[in-house]
Amino acid sequence: MAQLYNRVALIGLGLIAGSMAHAMKRAGLAGEIVGYSRSAETRDVAREIGLCDRVVDNMLDAVDGADLVMLCVPVGAMGAVAAEIAPALMPGALVSDVGSTKGAVIEAVTPHMPAGVHFIPAHPLAGTEQSGPRSGFAELFDNRWCLLTPLEGTDPEVLSRYKSLWEQMGSNVDEMDAPHHDLVLAVTSHTPHLIAYTMVGVADDLQRVTDSEVVKYSAAGFRDFTRIAASDPTMWRDVFLANKEATLEILGRFTEELFALQRAIRTGDGEHLHDYFTHTRAIRRGIIEAGQDIDVPNFGRNAK
Amino acid sequence: MAQLYNRVALIGLGLIAGSMAHAMKRAGLAGEIVGYSRSAETRDVAREIGLCDRVVDNMLDAVDGADLVMLCVPVGAMGAVAAEIAPALMPGALVSDVGSTKGAVIEAVTPHMPAGVHFIPAHPLAGTEQSGPRSGFAELFDNRWCLLTPLEGTDPEVLSRYKSLWEQMGSNVDEMDAPHHDLVLAVTSHTPHLIAYTMVGVADDLQRVTDSEVVKYSAAGFRDFTRIAASDPTMWRDVFLANKEATLEILGRFTEELFALQRAIRTGDGEHLHDYFTHTRAIRRGIIEAGQDIDVPNFGRNAK
């Protein structure tokens, strides 16, 4: 493994940026890592834990002389950040992002990119329910997929080097176009998150079942939903607003199926239910065989 | 710890019965554990792994001389099993069950109970996505709740001894009435399971996103749903048919909230989304503080 970039600027210092800092250090991929966050508190924490080589108080200082600039902010903030850093970008620099939606980010960032600056959107499919500068760790990307959605005319050498960065941070890398990315993620991530948030909200809101009952008896299945529904609210607000069309499409399919199952319950159609529930077991098997989850009951957790 | 029952009959030898066998042995709670399953294959496996002291080929032989008879079959089979064993039940014996719904089980079982036989419905809120006689383990009930829904006029001494059994198998025990149990479980278990099954079915069914994409990119949130949706289809079919009213009520609340969030996405109401997502974080904290889940990102799993 060898250094791939002289200076990497991390704009935003949350879970993904923090994990990138750790993973780049682990493999010696960056000459210098410079970090910036809008929040003074986050910058202080990042300095305290030595997350980056330098943490700066000004976004333009972070970008100065960087040959890789990573936009690690919520999707809704990408356009404003791109506009602000544009004048300070070094010719030949690569700008990338780690946003969970790609169509909206491309639309927001591309118009601000100066000639001679490269832009390759990226989305590492990795995360936890935690957030903030302390939540990152070097192993986050290990054997997880990172999806790149390169634009037409992307320089193959710039792309190849960037792909190598993600691989050396532990990821498998795939390429696809932005609309397909947004549809796939609506299925594997965005709609599941919305549903989990909804279910947890409903449980919290019922008058006839108390909060303490929900908490005590959560191990019956509900606690899995609460993990997802503990994710960063700002990030997820922006995801749904940015991937509106695909999310609404998958939600439409979801409610259609849910109503069919609801009808089967109401009419006592046990065969429909049994067939549906049998069908869904195979996918779990596929995920375990693909190494994307562990084959241990209850995810191997042992709560005391 | 001391022996509480001379002979325990386990009718059905799946995850819960198997875990009970292990947990009763761990604490020396039963003089003898006799097992029966309708499936010859299951009986063979149970014998092979020494799950019980004896495995018998006839349900009435299992019940013979048992002072505790545990009905560990799907909810829809409880009535027929109760009818079949009734003539063989020992006077003074306690019959209990581990079904996930209580109102329907009480309705199905009670009419068959002979005079002088006690019946106390139970529901251990513990499980994994696995099933069958090999899936049980002694620790399953440790620090999980077991809900008892005793009927009016239940003998206090019989109840107290039975409560002690669950406590010595590792559980915390609570009592409530059956309708409240069924509502609470509709929130913490039944509706979440139905939703997870639905989401996994939708993902598997889309033409424009391939199964292999769903599997590869599942770590973005979806894989959590697939664990729940890998649960036993027969058990869950019966749960929904048996707890129809409460499940449909909570589903109604769920779709109401989902449509409100869907509308917020469509109209771009970021404030509604952000408020909702902020609200749901607190419940996760409560569950962790109550010791009902571990406080480690991604449930502490490290998939390769």
CSV table of C-alpha atoms in Angstrom, one decimal, chain A:
chain,number,residue,atom,x,y,z
A,1,MET,CA,0.0,0.0,0.0
A,2,ALA,CA,1.3,3.5,-0.8
A,3,GLN,CA,0.2,7.1,-0.5
A,4,LEU,CA,-2.4,8.0,-3.1
A,5,TYR,CA,-3.1,11.7,-2.2
A,6,ASN,CA,-0.8,14.4,-0.9
A,7,ARG,CA,-3.4,16.2,1.1
A,8,VAL,CA,-7.0,15.1,1.7
A,9,ALA,CA,-9.6,17.6,2.9
A,10,LEU,CA,-12.5,16.2,4.9
A,11,ILE,CA,-15.4,18.7,4.9
A,12,GLY,CA,-17.6,17.5,7.7
A,13,LEU,CA,-16.3,15.4,10.5
A,14,GLY,CA,-19.1,12.8,11.3
A,15,LEU,CA,-19.2,9.0,11.2
A,16,ILE,CA,-18.1,8.6,7.6
A,17,ALA,CA,-15.4,11.3,7.5
A,18,GLY,CA,-14.0,10.1,10.8
A,19,SER,CA,-13.9,6.5,9.6
A,20,MET,CA,-12.2,7.6,6.4
A,21,ALA,CA,-9.5,9.3,8.5
A,22,HIS,CA,-8.9,6.2,10.5
A,23,ALA,CA,-9.0,3.9,7.4
A,24,MET,CA,-6.6,6.2,5.4
A,25,LYS,CA,-4.2,6.3,8.3
A,26,ARG,CA,-4.4,2.5,8.7
A,27,ALA,CA,-3.2,2.0,5.1
A,28,GLY,CA,-1.0,5.2,4.8
A,29,LEU,CA,-3.1,6.5,1.9
A,30,ALA,CA,-2.8,10.3,2.5
A,31,GLY,CA,0.2,12.5,3.0
A,32,GLU,CA,-1.8,14.8,5.2
A,33,ILE,CA,-5.4,14.8,6.4
A,34,VAL,CA,-7.0,18.2,7.0
A,35,GLY,CA,-10.4,18.4,8.6
A,36,TYR,CA,-13.1,21.0,8.9
A,37,SER,CA,-16.5,21.1,10.5
A,38,ARG,CA,-19.0,24.0,10.6
A,39,SER,CA,-19.4,23.2,14.3
A,40,ALA,CA,-16.7,24.6,16.7
A,41,GLU,CA,-17.6,21.8,19.2
A,42,THR,CA,-17.0,19.1,16.6
A,43,ARG,CA,-13.7,20.7,15.6
A,44,ASP,CA,-12.6,20.7,19.3
A,45,VAL,CA,-13.5,17.0,19.7
A,46,ALA,CA,-11.7,16.2,16.5
A,47,ARG,CA,-8.6,18.0,17.7
A,48,GLU,CA,-8.8,16.3,21.2
A,49,ILE,CA,-8.9,12.8,19.7
A,50,GLY,CA,-6.4,13.5,17.0
A,51,LEU,CA,-8.8,12.5,14.2
A,52,CYS,CA,-6.9,14.5,11.5
A,53,ASP,CA,-3.4,15.8,11.1
A,54,ARG,CA,-4.8,19.3,11.2
A,55,VAL,CA,-8.3,20.7,12.0
A,56,VAL,CA,-8.9,24.1,10.6
A,57,ASP,CA,-11.5,26.8,11.5
A,58,ASN,CA,-12.2,27.8,7.9
A,59,MET,CA,-13.5,25.7,5.1
A,60,LEU,CA,-11.3,27.4,2.5
A,61,ASP,CA,-8.1,26.6,4.5
A,62,ALA,CA,-9.1,22.9,4.5
A,63,VAL,CA,-9.4,22.8,0.7
A,64,ASP,CA,-6.2,24.8,0.2
A,65,GLY,CA,-3.6,22.6,-1.6
A,66,ALA,CA,-5.8,19.5,-1.3
A,67,ASP,CA,-5.6,17.0,-4.2
A,68,LEU,CA,-8.7,15.2,-2.8
A,69,VAL,CA,-11.6,17.1,-1.3
A,70,MET,CA,-14.3,14.9,0.4
A,71,LEU,CA,-17.7,16.4,1.0
A,72,CYS,CA,-19.0,14.5,4.1
A,73,VAL,CA,-21.9,16.7,4.9
A,74,PRO,CA,-25.7,16.0,4.8
A,75,VAL,CA,-27.0,15.7,1.2
A,76,GLY,CA,-28.9,19.0,1.6
A,77,ALA,CA,-25.8,20.9,2.4
A,78,MET,CA,-23.7,19.7,-0.6
A,79,GLY,CA,-24.6,22.4,-3.0
A,80,ALA,CA,-23.8,25.3,-0.6
A,81,VAL,CA,-20.5,23.7,0.4
A,82,ALA,CA,-19.5,23.2,-3.3
A,83,ALA,CA,-20.3,26.8,-4.1
A,84,GLU,CA,-18.2,28.0,-1.1
A,85,ILE,CA,-15.1,25.9,-1.8
A,86,ALA,CA,-15.1,26.3,-5.6
A,87,PRO,CA,-12.8,29.4,-5.7
A,88,ALA,CA,-10.2,27.7,-3.5
A,89,LEU,CA,-10.0,24.3,-5.3
A,90,MET,CA,-6.6,23.4,-6.7
A,91,PRO,CA,-6.5,22.8,-10.5
A,92,GLY,CA,-6.4,19.0,-11.0
A,93,ALA,CA,-8.0,18.3,-7.6
A,94,LEU,CA,-10.6,15.6,-7.2
A,95,VAL,CA,-13.8,16.5,-5.4
A,96,SER,CA,-16.0,13.6,-4.2
A,97,ASP,CA,-18.8,13.1,-1.7
A,98,VAL,CA,-20.2,10.4,0.5
A,99,GLY,CA,-23.9,11.3,0.2
A,100,SER,CA,-26.6,8.6,0.4
A,101,THR,CA,-28.3,9.9,-2.8
A,102,LYS,CA,-26.5,10.6,-6.0
A,103,GLY,CA,-28.9,12.3,-8.5
A,104,ALA,CA,-29.6,15.3,-6.2
A,105,VAL,CA,-25.9,15.6,-5.2
A,106,ILE,CA,-24.8,15.7,-8.8
A,107,GLU,CA,-27.4,18.3,-9.6
A,108,ALA,CA,-26.3,20.4,-6.7
A,109,VAL,CA,-22.5,20.1,-7.0
A,110,THR,CA,-21.7,19.9,-10.7
A,111,PRO,CA,-22.6,23.5,-11.6
A,112,HIS,CA,-20.1,24.8,-9.1
A,113,MET,CA,-17.1,22.7,-10.2
A,114,PRO,CA,-14.4,24.9,-11.9
A,115,ALA,CA,-12.8,23.7,-15.2
A,116,GLY,CA,-9.9,21.4,-14.5
A,117,VAL,CA,-11.4,20.1,-11.2
A,118,HIS,CA,-12.7,16.5,-11.3
A,119,PHE,CA,-15.8,15.4,-9.6
A,120,ILE,CA,-16.7,11.7,-8.9
A,121,PRO,CA,-19.7,11.0,-6.7
A,122,ALA,CA,-19.3,8.1,-4.2
A,123,HIS,CA,-21.5,6.4,-1.6
A,124,PRO,CA,-20.0,4.0,0.8
A,125,LEU,CA,-22.7,1.6,2.0
A,126,ALA,CA,-21.5,1.5,5.5
A,127,GLY,CA,-22.6,3.1,8.7
A,128,THR,CA,-23.9,2.6,12.2
A,129,GLU,CA,-26.7,4.2,14.1
A,130,GLN,CA,-24.2,6.5,15.8
A,131,SER,CA,-22.9,9.9,14.6
A,132,GLY,CA,-20.4,12.6,15.3
A,133,PRO,CA,-16.6,12.7,15.3
A,134,ARG,CA,-16.1,10.1,18.0
A,135,SER,CA,-18.2,7.5,16.1
A,136,GLY,CA,-15.7,6.7,13.3
A,137,PHE,CA,-13.5,3.6,13.2
A,138,ALA,CA,-11.0,2.2,10.7
A,139,GLU,CA,-12.9,-1.1,10.0
A,140,LEU,CA,-16.3,0.5,9.0
A,141,PHE,CA,-15.7,0.0,5.3
A,142,ASP,CA,-14.1,-3.5,5.5
A,143,ASN,CA,-15.9,-5.7,3.0
A,144,ARG,CA,-18.7,-3.2,2.5
A,145,TRP,CA,-19.6,-1.9,-0.9
A,146,CYS,CA,-18.7,1.6,-2.1
A,147,LEU,CA,-20.8,2.7,-5.1
A,148,LEU,CA,-19.3,5.2,-7.5
A,149,THR,CA,-21.5,7.0,-10.0
A,150,PRO,CA,-19.0,8.6,-12.4
A,151,LEU,CA,-20.3,11.2,-14.8
A,152,GLU,CA,-19.8,11.0,-18.5
A,153,GLY,CA,-16.2,12.0,-19.6
A,154,THR,CA,-14.6,11.2,-16.3
A,155,ASP,CA,-10.8,10.9,-16.5
A,156,PRO,CA,-10.1,7.1,-16.3
A,157,GLU,CA,-6.8,7.6,-14.4
A,158,VAL,CA,-8.4,9.9,-11.8
A,159,LEU,CA,-11.2,7.3,-11.4
A,160,SER,CA,-8.8,4.4,-11.1
A,161,ARG,CA,-6.8,6.2,-8.4
A,162,TYR,CA,-10.0,7.1,-6.5
A,163,LYS,CA,-11.3,3.5,-6.8
A,164,SER,CA,-8.0,2.3,-5.3
A,165,LEU,CA,-8.5,4.6,-2.3
A,166,TRP,CA,-11.8,2.9,-1.4
A,167,GLU,CA,-10.4,-0.5,-2.0
A,168,GLN,CA,-7.4,0.2,0.3
A,169,MET,CA,-9.8,1.5,2.9
A,170,GLY,CA,-11.3,-2.0,2.8
A,171,SER,CA,-14.3,-1.5,0.4
A,172,ASN,CA,-15.4,-3.4,-2.6
A,173,VAL,CA,-16.2,-0.9,-5.3
A,174,ASP,CA,-19.0,-1.0,-7.9
A,175,GLU,CA,-20.0,1.6,-10.5
A,176,MET,CA,-23.5,2.4,-11.7
A,177,ASP,CA,-25.4,5.4,-13.0
A,178,ALA,CA,-27.0,7.8,-10.5
A,179,PRO,CA,-30.7,7.0,-11.2
A,180,HIS,CA,-30.1,3.3,-10.7
A,181,HIS,CA,-28.1,4.0,-7.5
A,182,ASP,CA,-31.0,6.0,-6.2
A,183,LEU,CA,-33.5,3.3,-6.9
A,184,VAL,CA,-31.4,0.5,-5.4
A,185,LEU,CA,-30.8,2.5,-2.3
A,186,ALA,CA,-34.5,3.4,-2.0
A,187,VAL,CA,-35.0,-0.4,-1.6
A,188,THR,CA,-32.0,-1.4,0.5
A,189,SER,CA,-31.8,1.6,2.7
A,190,HIS,CA,-34.1,4.6,2.4
A,191,THR,CA,-37.5,2.9,2.6
A,192,PRO,CA,-36.4,0.5,5.4
A,193,HIS,CA,-35.3,3.5,7.4
A,194,LEU,CA,-38.5,5.4,6.9
A,195,ILE,CA,-40.5,2.3,7.9
A,196,ALA,CA,-38.4,1.8,11.0
A,197,TYR,CA,-38.8,5.4,12.0
A,198,THR,CA,-42.5,5.2,11.5
A,199,MET,CA,-42.9,2.0,13.6
A,200,VAL,CA,-40.9,3.4,16.4
A,201,GLY,CA,-42.9,6.7,16.3
A,202,VAL,CA,-46.2,4.8,16.4
A,203,ALA,CA,-45.0,2.7,19.4
A,204,ASP,CA,-44.0,5.8,21.2
A,205,ASP,CA,-47.2,7.6,20.5
A,206,LEU,CA,-49.8,5.0,21.6
A,207,GLN,CA,-51.8,6.0,24.7
A,208,ARG,CA,-52.8,2.4,25.6
A,209,VAL,CA,-49.4,0.9,25.6
A,210,THR,CA,-46.9,2.8,27.8
A,211,ASP,CA,-43.4,3.7,26.9
A,212,SER,CA,-42.0,1.6,29.6
A,213,GLU,CA,-43.9,-1.4,28.2
A,214,VAL,CA,-42.5,-0.8,24.8
A,215,VAL,CA,-39.0,-0.6,26.2
A,216,LYS,CA,-39.3,-3.6,28.5
A,217,TYR,CA,-40.8,-5.9,25.9
A,218,SER,CA,-38.8,-4.7,22.9
A,219,ALA,CA,-36.8,-7.9,22.5
A,220,ALA,CA,-39.7,-9.5,20.8
A,221,GLY,CA,-38.6,-7.8,17.5
A,222,PHE,CA,-39.1,-4.1,18.0
A,223,ARG,CA,-35.6,-3.4,19.3
A,224,ASP,CA,-34.2,-4.1,15.8
A,225,PHE,CA,-36.3,-1.2,14.5
A,226,THR,CA,-35.1,1.2,17.2
A,227,ARG,CA,-31.5,0.8,16.1
A,228,ILE,CA,-32.2,2.0,12.6
A,229,ALA,CA,-34.5,4.7,14.0
A,230,ALA,CA,-31.7,6.1,16.1
A,231,SER,CA,-29.8,7.3,13.1
A,232,ASP,CA,-28.9,10.9,12.5
A,233,PRO,CA,-32.1,13.0,11.9
A,234,THR,CA,-30.6,15.7,9.7
A,235,MET,CA,-28.9,13.2,7.4
A,236,TRP,CA,-32.1,11.2,7.0
A,237,ARG,CA,-34.3,14.2,6.5
A,238,ASP,CA,-32.0,15.3,3.6
A,239,VAL,CA,-32.0,11.8,2.1
A,240,PHE,CA,-35.7,11.6,1.8
A,241,LEU,CA,-36.0,15.1,0.4
A,242,ALA,CA,-33.2,14.3,-2.1
A,243,ASN,CA,-34.4,10.9,-3.2
A,244,LYS,CA,-38.1,11.7,-3.2
A,245,GLU,CA,-39.1,10.0,-6.4
A,246,ALA,CA,-37.5,6.6,-5.9
A,247,THR,CA,-38.5,6.5,-2.2
A,248,LEU,CA,-42.1,7.3,-3.0
A,249,GLU,CA,-42.1,4.6,-5.7
A,250,ILE,CA,-40.8,1.9,-3.4
A,251,LEU,CA,-43.2,3.1,-0.6
A,252,GLY,CA,-46.1,2.7,-3.1
A,253,ARG,CA,-45.0,-0.9,-3.7
A,254,PHE,CA,-44.6,-1.5,0.0
A,255,THR,CA,-48.0,-0.2,1.0
A,256,GLU,CA,-49.6,-2.3,-1.9
A,257,GLU,CA,-48.0,-5.5,-0.5
A,258,LEU,CA,-48.8,-4.5,3.1
A,259,PHE,CA,-52.5,-4.0,2.2
A,260,ALA,CA,-52.6,-7.4,0.5
A,261,LEU,CA,-51.2,-9.0,3.7
A,262,GLN,CA,-53.5,-6.9,5.9
A,263,ARG,CA,-56.4,-8.2,3.8
A,264,ALA,CA,-55.2,-11.8,4.2
A,265,ILE,CA,-55.2,-11.3,8.0
A,266,ARG,CA,-58.6,-9.8,7.9
A,267,THR,CA,-60.1,-12.5,5.7
A,268,GLY,CA,-58.2,-15.3,7.5
A,269,ASP,CA,-56.2,-16.3,4.3
A,270,GLY,CA,-53.5,-18.3,6.1
A,271,GLU,CA,-52.1,-19.7,2.8
A,272,HIS,CA,-51.3,-16.3,1.4
A,273,LEU,CA,-49.5,-15.4,4.7
A,274,HIS,CA,-47.6,-18.7,4.8
A,275,ASP,CA,-46.5,-18.5,1.2
A,276,TYR,CA,-45.3,-14.9,1.6
A,277,PHE,CA,-43.3,-15.7,4.8
A,278,THR,CA,-41.7,-18.7,3.3
A,279,HIS,CA,-40.5,-16.8,0.3
A,280,THR,CA,-38.6,-14.2,2.3
A,281,ARG,CA,-36.4,-16.7,4.1
A,282,ALA,CA,-34.2,-17.2,1.0
A,283,ILE,CA,-33.0,-13.6,0.9
A,284,ARG,CA,-31.5,-13.8,4.3
A,285,ARG,CA,-29.6,-16.9,3.3
A,286,GLY,CA,-28.2,-15.0,0.3
A,287,ILE,CA,-27.1,-12.1,2.4
A,288,ILE,CA,-25.2,-14.4,4.8
A,289,GLU,CA,-23.6,-16.4,2.0
A,290,ALA,CA,-22.5,-13.1,0.4
A,291,GLY,CA,-20.7,-12.2,3.7
A,292,GLN,CA,-22.9,-9.1,4.3
A,293,ASP,CA,-24.2,-10.3,7.6
A,294,ILE,CA,-23.2,-12.8,10.3
A,295,ASP,CA,-25.0,-16.2,10.6
A,296,VAL,CA,-25.5,-16.1,14.4
A,297,PRO,CA,-29.0,-15.8,16.0
A,298,ASN,CA,-30.0,-12.3,17.0
A,299,PHE,CA,-26.9,-10.9,15.2
A,300,GLY,CA,-24.9,-12.6,18.0
A,301,ARG,CA,-25.8,-9.9,20.5
A,302,ASN,CA,-26.0,-10.9,24.1
A,303,ALA,CA,-27.7,-8.2,26.0
A,304,LYS,CA,-27.2,-8.6,29.7
